[in-house]
Amino acid sequence: MRTWDIFCKVVDNYGDIGIAWRLARGLVKEHGLAVRLWVDDLHAFQRIWPVIDPNAAEQPCEGVAVCAWRTPFAPAAPAQVVIDAFGCTLPETYLAAMSVRSPPPVWINLEYLSAEPWVAEHHGLPSPHPRLPLTRYFFFPGYTPETGGLLAEADLAGRRAAFVCSGTQTFWRQLELDAPQPDELRVSLFAYENPALSALLDAWTADTRPITCLVPEGRVIPQLAAWLSVPALQAGEVHRRGALQLHILPFLDQDQYDHLLWACDLNFVRGEDSCVRAQWAARPLVWQAYPQADEAHRDKTNALLAHYTEGLDGAAARAVSGLWRGWNGMPDAGMADCWAAWRAHQAIIEVHAKGWCDRLRLAGRLTDKLVDFTENKLKCRVFSNP
Ligand code: TRH
């Protein structure tokens, strides 16, 4: 059985561990690999996967050996494949052990996802280590077949279809919510602090049909509390303003969060992993890119928008772009107008979201592509090191 080590440093938020965990689970379940996942912040991990014990040095979970990445790093024999998630810098002692392993491990730097065109050109490129006899390969997830593809379980579409067909009522009950009214729009909101939020909430308050907004606890809560003029907000609270009903939810586990995305009519998502999951949900979405000091998130937003709105009718495409750009600090119009335009084209945007999900499959599944890529390299190594 092939051995894999995945290293993950939690920079901030939940995207790094969210992606590393999804990848580790997929490699074990679908490819039968022996995977160790080294994580430097098990508390963050526990937020998205509550059975994780934040104090355990090593614990089995879903077939993955979850290991605490501590400093100094205790000696560990390197695996055949080593993933350094998002260039997290491997422990020096581990790197040294990799360099004397024969044949050397296949070493992958799993990069952040972007829809920008340069990704395809950089995917798979080697980078020799300056001192050690090791080569690191850049593996870029992406939206086209020339890239590393997207994280998705093989049974994802089937599970989603089964849930949509017969699971939503139970899900709403579990969250202690009523099922949606026929004319209601149910929205999930996962966001960073956002200057456009108040104007969007104002627009929802003035909508002609009811809007229910479900907000898992997180970074946007203080801003919501300020808009509501309340000192703080907790899970379970409900607030009404005009057509808008706001529900604060507890932070859900990663699988339940998928259910939320599948059950809502529109999902506001952020960063990387929730954005991809919202696309697989086959529902309309609004993406907030992870804000970067050099404004690189603007290029990322525009690149995904260009790709996502391909094939969408002109006015509907402008409505999607307007709302996404306004939400990402690039307003083409006021938020109220952006919302009105989105509402006017809602039906066509919903159809597009379903078609988009089918098109996404053409990019390929990241786990399959990663296994193919590393298997090829491993075979070459065995061949050159008989
Ligand atoms: O948490 P994020 O903002 O993570 C970000 C991005 O990944 C960004 O690219 C990276 O540079 C930065 O971290 C360091 O957003 P993201 O990527 O959507 O990750 C959130 C994870 O949390 C995802 O796996 C879904 C999960 N989640 C839950 O499990 N339960 C919840 O209730 C919610 C709202 C999210």
XYZ file of C-alpha atoms and ligand atoms in Angstrom:
421
model
C 0.000 0.000 0.000
C 1.366 3.430 -0.971
C 2.168 5.748 1.929
C 1.392 9.471 1.807
C 2.173 12.303 4.232
C 0.168 15.531 3.979
C 1.454 18.544 5.907
C -0.946 21.365 6.750
C -0.298 24.632 8.580
C -3.399 26.562 9.558
C -2.587 30.131 8.479
C -5.943 31.538 9.463
C -9.559 30.566 8.895
C -10.554 27.036 7.874
C -9.612 26.716 4.215
C -6.177 25.140 4.668
C -7.354 22.401 6.991
C -10.681 22.109 5.153
C -8.932 21.260 1.897
C -6.221 19.079 3.463
C -8.868 17.068 5.323
C -11.055 16.624 2.264
C -8.019 15.481 0.290
C -6.830 13.047 2.973
C -10.285 11.497 3.338
C -10.629 11.110 -0.423
C -7.229 9.478 -0.876
C -8.006 6.868 1.776
C -11.595 6.169 0.792
C -11.260 6.177 -2.976
C -7.653 5.145 -3.571
C -6.949 2.886 -0.582
C -3.779 4.791 0.372
C -2.157 4.917 3.824
C -2.360 8.626 4.657
C -0.913 10.566 7.578
C -2.194 14.122 7.962
C 0.131 16.392 9.958
C -1.705 19.456 11.309
C -0.228 22.254 13.416
C -3.580 23.459 14.822
C -5.942 20.687 15.858
C -8.326 23.195 17.455
C -9.095 24.689 14.032
C -9.482 21.139 12.706
C -11.951 20.338 15.490
C -14.186 23.266 14.385
C -14.855 21.644 11.008
C -14.670 18.030 12.288
C -15.815 17.956 15.945
C -14.643 14.394 16.829
C -11.011 15.507 16.489
C -9.227 15.476 19.849
C -7.087 18.637 19.879
C -4.666 17.132 22.423
C -3.907 13.773 20.786
C -0.444 13.280 19.292
C -1.919 10.775 16.850
C -5.501 9.639 16.260
C -7.228 7.593 13.573
C -10.124 9.373 11.892
C -12.021 8.153 8.811
C -9.075 5.874 8.024
C -6.571 8.758 8.125
C -3.800 8.873 10.753
C -4.193 12.422 12.066
C -0.906 13.570 13.637
C -0.146 16.687 15.639
C 2.599 18.666 13.887
C 4.637 19.829 16.860
C 7.864 21.793 17.148
C 10.451 20.342 17.442
C 9.269 17.703 14.998
C 9.704 14.138 16.312
C 11.586 11.844 13.891
C 9.248 10.173 11.393
C 10.105 7.988 8.394
C 9.052 9.889 5.255
C 6.233 8.480 3.142
C 6.493 7.643 -0.571
C 4.502 10.742 -1.444
C 4.803 13.973 0.517
C 2.319 16.816 0.094
C 3.176 20.189 1.458
C -0.152 21.948 1.389
C 0.062 25.559 0.219
C 3.860 25.751 0.543
C 3.742 25.264 4.309
C 7.523 24.579 4.701
C 8.293 21.055 5.843
C 10.174 20.441 9.117
C 13.961 20.517 8.450
C 14.542 17.105 10.037
C 11.807 15.533 7.909
C 13.226 17.150 4.775
C 16.671 15.783 5.614
C 15.165 12.298 6.059
C 13.436 12.661 2.671
C 16.743 13.449 1.001
C 18.353 10.152 2.114
C 15.342 7.963 1.310
C 15.853 5.745 -1.725
C 14.098 6.232 -4.012
C 13.323 9.758 -2.807
C 9.656 10.588 -2.115
C 7.554 12.325 -4.720
C 7.237 15.786 -3.236
C 4.253 17.936 -4.169
C 3.449 21.514 -3.310
C -0.339 21.669 -3.472
C -1.151 25.237 -4.505
C -4.184 27.456 -3.982
C -7.016 27.275 -6.476
C -7.397 29.981 -9.077
C -9.282 30.316 -12.368
C -6.544 32.548 -13.801
C -5.186 31.366 -17.172
C -1.524 31.136 -16.030
C -2.421 28.235 -13.712
C -2.466 25.693 -16.559
C 1.043 26.730 -17.657
C 2.495 26.295 -14.174
C 0.699 23.098 -13.220
C 3.113 20.178 -12.766
C 6.331 22.182 -13.083
C 9.359 20.862 -11.152
C 11.496 22.932 -8.806
C 14.800 21.344 -7.715
C 15.763 21.930 -4.072
C 18.739 24.338 -3.888
C 20.795 22.065 -1.573
C 19.239 18.613 -1.315
C 18.765 15.955 -4.018
C 15.005 16.530 -4.049
C 12.542 17.936 -6.566
C 9.292 19.599 -5.623
C 6.405 19.648 -8.122
C 3.826 22.423 -8.217
C 0.346 20.986 -8.376
C -2.294 23.568 -9.233
C -5.986 22.828 -8.774
C -8.057 24.523 -11.430
C -11.155 24.743 -13.532
C -9.879 23.307 -16.821
C -8.642 19.844 -17.875
C -5.041 21.145 -18.220
C -4.893 21.862 -14.466
C -4.979 19.637 -11.385
C -8.801 19.725 -11.318
C -11.091 20.156 -8.341
C -11.704 18.330 -5.100
C -14.869 16.257 -5.368
C -15.832 12.853 -4.064
C -16.784 10.269 -6.683
C -20.235 9.907 -5.112
C -20.821 13.636 -4.523
C -23.467 14.190 -7.221
C -25.383 11.079 -6.122
C -25.365 12.066 -2.450
C -26.502 15.567 -3.308
C -29.313 14.293 -5.529
C -30.527 11.914 -2.792
C -30.440 14.713 -0.214
C -32.322 17.168 -2.437
C -34.900 14.475 -3.190
C -35.628 13.362 0.361
C -33.314 14.896 2.945
C -34.079 18.603 3.169
C -37.102 18.436 5.507
C -35.131 16.450 8.075
C -32.207 18.825 7.708
C -34.344 21.902 8.410
C -35.827 20.143 11.437
C -32.331 19.326 12.742
C -31.497 23.025 12.516
C -34.838 23.814 14.242
C -36.023 25.758 11.207
C -39.322 25.618 9.344
C -39.297 24.401 5.764
C -39.166 27.338 3.309
C -42.416 29.007 2.210
C -43.145 28.722 -1.544
C -42.157 32.333 -2.340
C -39.267 32.499 0.139
C -35.609 32.826 -0.860
C -33.328 30.937 1.510
C -29.761 32.191 1.561
C -26.670 30.992 3.424
C -24.054 33.587 4.313
C -20.398 32.654 4.941
C -18.283 35.765 4.562
C -15.349 37.839 5.743
C -15.999 41.313 7.108
C -17.446 43.130 4.116
C -18.161 46.845 3.556
C -20.995 45.902 1.148
C -22.886 43.894 3.772
C -25.092 46.668 5.214
C -26.301 47.792 1.790
C -27.085 44.194 0.840
C -29.034 43.617 4.073
C -30.928 46.863 3.457
C -31.843 45.596 -0.024
C -33.050 42.287 1.406
C -35.144 44.113 4.012
C -36.908 45.954 1.177
C -37.395 42.875 -1.048
C -40.933 42.139 -2.250
C -40.674 38.478 -1.182
C -39.454 36.952 2.086
C -35.745 36.254 2.438
C -34.347 33.980 5.132
C -30.625 34.374 5.682
C -28.793 31.634 7.587
C -25.440 32.633 9.047
C -23.095 30.089 10.658
C -21.191 31.714 13.544
C -17.990 33.352 12.346
C -16.183 36.515 11.302
C -19.193 38.339 9.900
C -21.203 38.199 13.127
C -19.949 41.486 14.710
C -20.876 43.372 11.535
C -24.325 41.770 11.518
C -24.806 42.700 15.175
C -23.885 46.307 14.383
C -26.364 46.407 11.504
C -29.079 45.016 13.799
C -28.004 47.429 16.578
C -27.614 44.616 19.091
C -24.522 44.145 21.299
C -23.774 40.567 20.198
C -25.285 37.574 18.417
C -25.356 33.890 19.297
C -26.367 30.700 17.538
C -30.120 30.199 17.767
C -31.017 33.889 17.591
C -33.560 35.092 15.037
C -34.028 38.722 13.978
C -36.597 40.207 11.623
C -36.254 43.390 9.595
C -38.866 43.959 6.864
C -38.784 41.055 4.396
C -35.606 39.682 5.973
C -35.350 37.032 8.667
C -31.838 36.434 9.967
C -30.973 33.173 11.732
C -27.652 32.625 13.436
C -26.566 28.994 13.162
C -23.864 27.138 15.047
C -20.738 26.452 12.979
C -21.558 23.158 11.234
C -19.276 20.218 10.544
C -17.932 19.989 7.004
C -20.544 17.466 5.828
C -23.460 19.353 7.390
C -22.211 22.530 5.752
C -22.538 20.750 2.405
C -26.145 20.009 3.295
C -26.727 23.686 4.003
C -25.328 24.585 0.568
C -27.475 21.930 -1.095
C -30.629 23.066 0.717
C -30.375 26.848 0.176
C -31.462 28.745 -2.955
C -28.422 31.000 -2.942
C -25.096 30.639 -1.147
C -22.653 33.376 -0.216
C -19.263 31.684 0.153
C -15.677 32.758 0.637
C -12.071 31.662 0.252
C -11.576 28.435 -1.625
C -13.198 25.295 -0.292
C -16.706 26.658 0.358
C -16.605 28.279 -3.082
C -15.963 24.936 -4.775
C -18.549 23.173 -2.628
C -21.127 25.834 -3.542
C -20.403 25.237 -7.226
C -20.889 21.493 -6.778
C -24.174 22.318 -5.012
C -25.582 23.336 -8.422
C -27.187 26.419 -6.877
C -26.463 30.088 -7.531
C -23.574 31.465 -5.498
C -21.840 34.714 -4.687
C -18.141 34.385 -3.970
C -16.013 36.582 -1.725
C -12.342 35.973 -2.559
C -9.859 35.834 0.330
C -8.747 39.469 0.632
C -5.052 39.981 -0.161
C -2.952 43.062 0.559
C -1.840 43.450 -3.070
C -5.462 43.267 -4.286
C -4.674 39.959 -6.057
C -8.140 38.781 -5.024
C -9.652 41.155 -7.578
C -7.931 39.347 -10.465
C -9.016 36.046 -8.952
C -12.626 37.196 -8.698
C -12.687 38.488 -12.264
C -11.028 35.326 -13.588
C -13.589 33.038 -11.982
C -16.408 35.342 -13.040
C -15.251 35.296 -16.659
C -15.185 31.514 -16.594
C -18.404 31.078 -14.609
C -20.512 33.436 -16.716
C -19.406 31.906 -20.038
C -22.506 30.861 -21.937
C -24.828 32.831 -19.684
C -27.163 35.269 -21.425
C -25.752 38.854 -21.495
C -28.087 40.564 -19.012
C -28.000 37.617 -16.597
C -24.192 37.507 -16.858
C -24.064 41.215 -16.019
C -26.371 40.617 -13.044
C -24.072 37.886 -11.683
C -20.953 39.980 -12.316
C -22.499 43.060 -10.730
C -23.344 41.252 -7.513
C -19.997 39.422 -7.259
C -17.973 42.532 -8.067
C -19.941 44.671 -5.621
C -19.392 42.006 -2.960
C -15.640 42.051 -3.681
C -15.093 45.806 -3.476
C -15.332 46.526 -7.216
C -18.799 48.076 -7.447
C -20.231 48.778 -10.901
C -23.450 50.040 -9.249
C -25.036 50.348 -5.789
C -25.780 47.101 -3.930
C -29.553 47.686 -4.130
C -29.383 47.853 -7.946
C -27.090 44.831 -8.081
C -29.540 42.876 -5.966
C -32.528 43.986 -8.064
C -30.726 42.878 -11.244
C -29.830 39.500 -9.715
C -33.457 39.015 -8.601
C -34.736 39.899 -12.070
C -32.565 37.133 -13.597
C -32.802 34.627 -10.758
C -34.580 31.907 -12.760
C -32.017 31.882 -15.567
C -29.124 32.017 -13.065
C -30.560 28.960 -11.316
C -30.624 27.000 -14.577
C -27.063 28.128 -15.308
C -25.850 26.906 -11.905
C -27.017 23.375 -12.747
C -25.324 23.406 -16.150
C -22.158 24.869 -14.643
C -21.919 21.976 -12.235
C -21.960 19.544 -15.181
C -19.266 21.556 -16.968
C -17.068 21.574 -13.865
C -16.661 17.811 -14.127
C -14.617 18.325 -17.288
C -11.796 19.728 -15.139
C -11.347 16.291 -13.553
C -11.123 15.269 -9.902
C -8.086 16.482 -8.005
C -7.584 13.246 -6.052
C -7.521 11.136 -9.244
C -5.171 13.555 -10.981
C -2.852 13.746 -7.993
C -2.675 9.955 -7.733
C -1.976 9.615 -11.496
C 0.682 12.325 -11.351
C 2.508 10.820 -8.371
C 2.189 7.230 -9.655
C 3.915 8.257 -12.883
C 6.739 9.865 -10.961
C 7.048 6.878 -8.608
C 7.272 4.467 -11.538
C 10.008 6.576 -13.164
C 11.938 6.505 -9.902
C 11.732 2.746 -9.501
C 12.871 2.430 -13.100
C 15.888 4.707 -12.568
C 16.691 3.192 -9.089
C 16.289 -0.578 -9.660
O -12.137 29.680 5.985
P -11.783 30.273 4.688
O -11.862 31.714 4.595
O -10.355 29.770 4.268
C -9.405 30.591 3.625
C -9.273 30.252 2.172
O -9.097 28.887 1.921
C -8.129 31.007 1.590
O -7.936 30.647 0.241
C -6.876 30.745 2.386
O -5.841 31.471 1.875
C -7.135 31.150 3.818
O -8.210 30.405 4.326
C -5.929 30.927 4.675
O -12.767 29.690 3.543
P -12.880 28.241 2.881
O -11.719 27.974 1.986
O -14.198 28.195 2.264
O -12.818 27.217 4.071
C -13.853 27.081 4.979
C -13.975 25.641 5.436
O -14.843 25.581 6.563
C -14.552 24.733 4.373
O -13.895 23.472 4.399
C -15.993 24.568 4.808
C -15.865 24.626 6.305
N -17.083 25.034 7.030
C -17.617 24.150 7.932
O -17.112 23.016 8.073
N -18.719 24.522 8.649
C -19.319 25.734 8.484
O -20.328 26.022 9.167
C -18.761 26.634 7.533
C -19.401 27.991 7.336
C -17.624 26.260 6.837
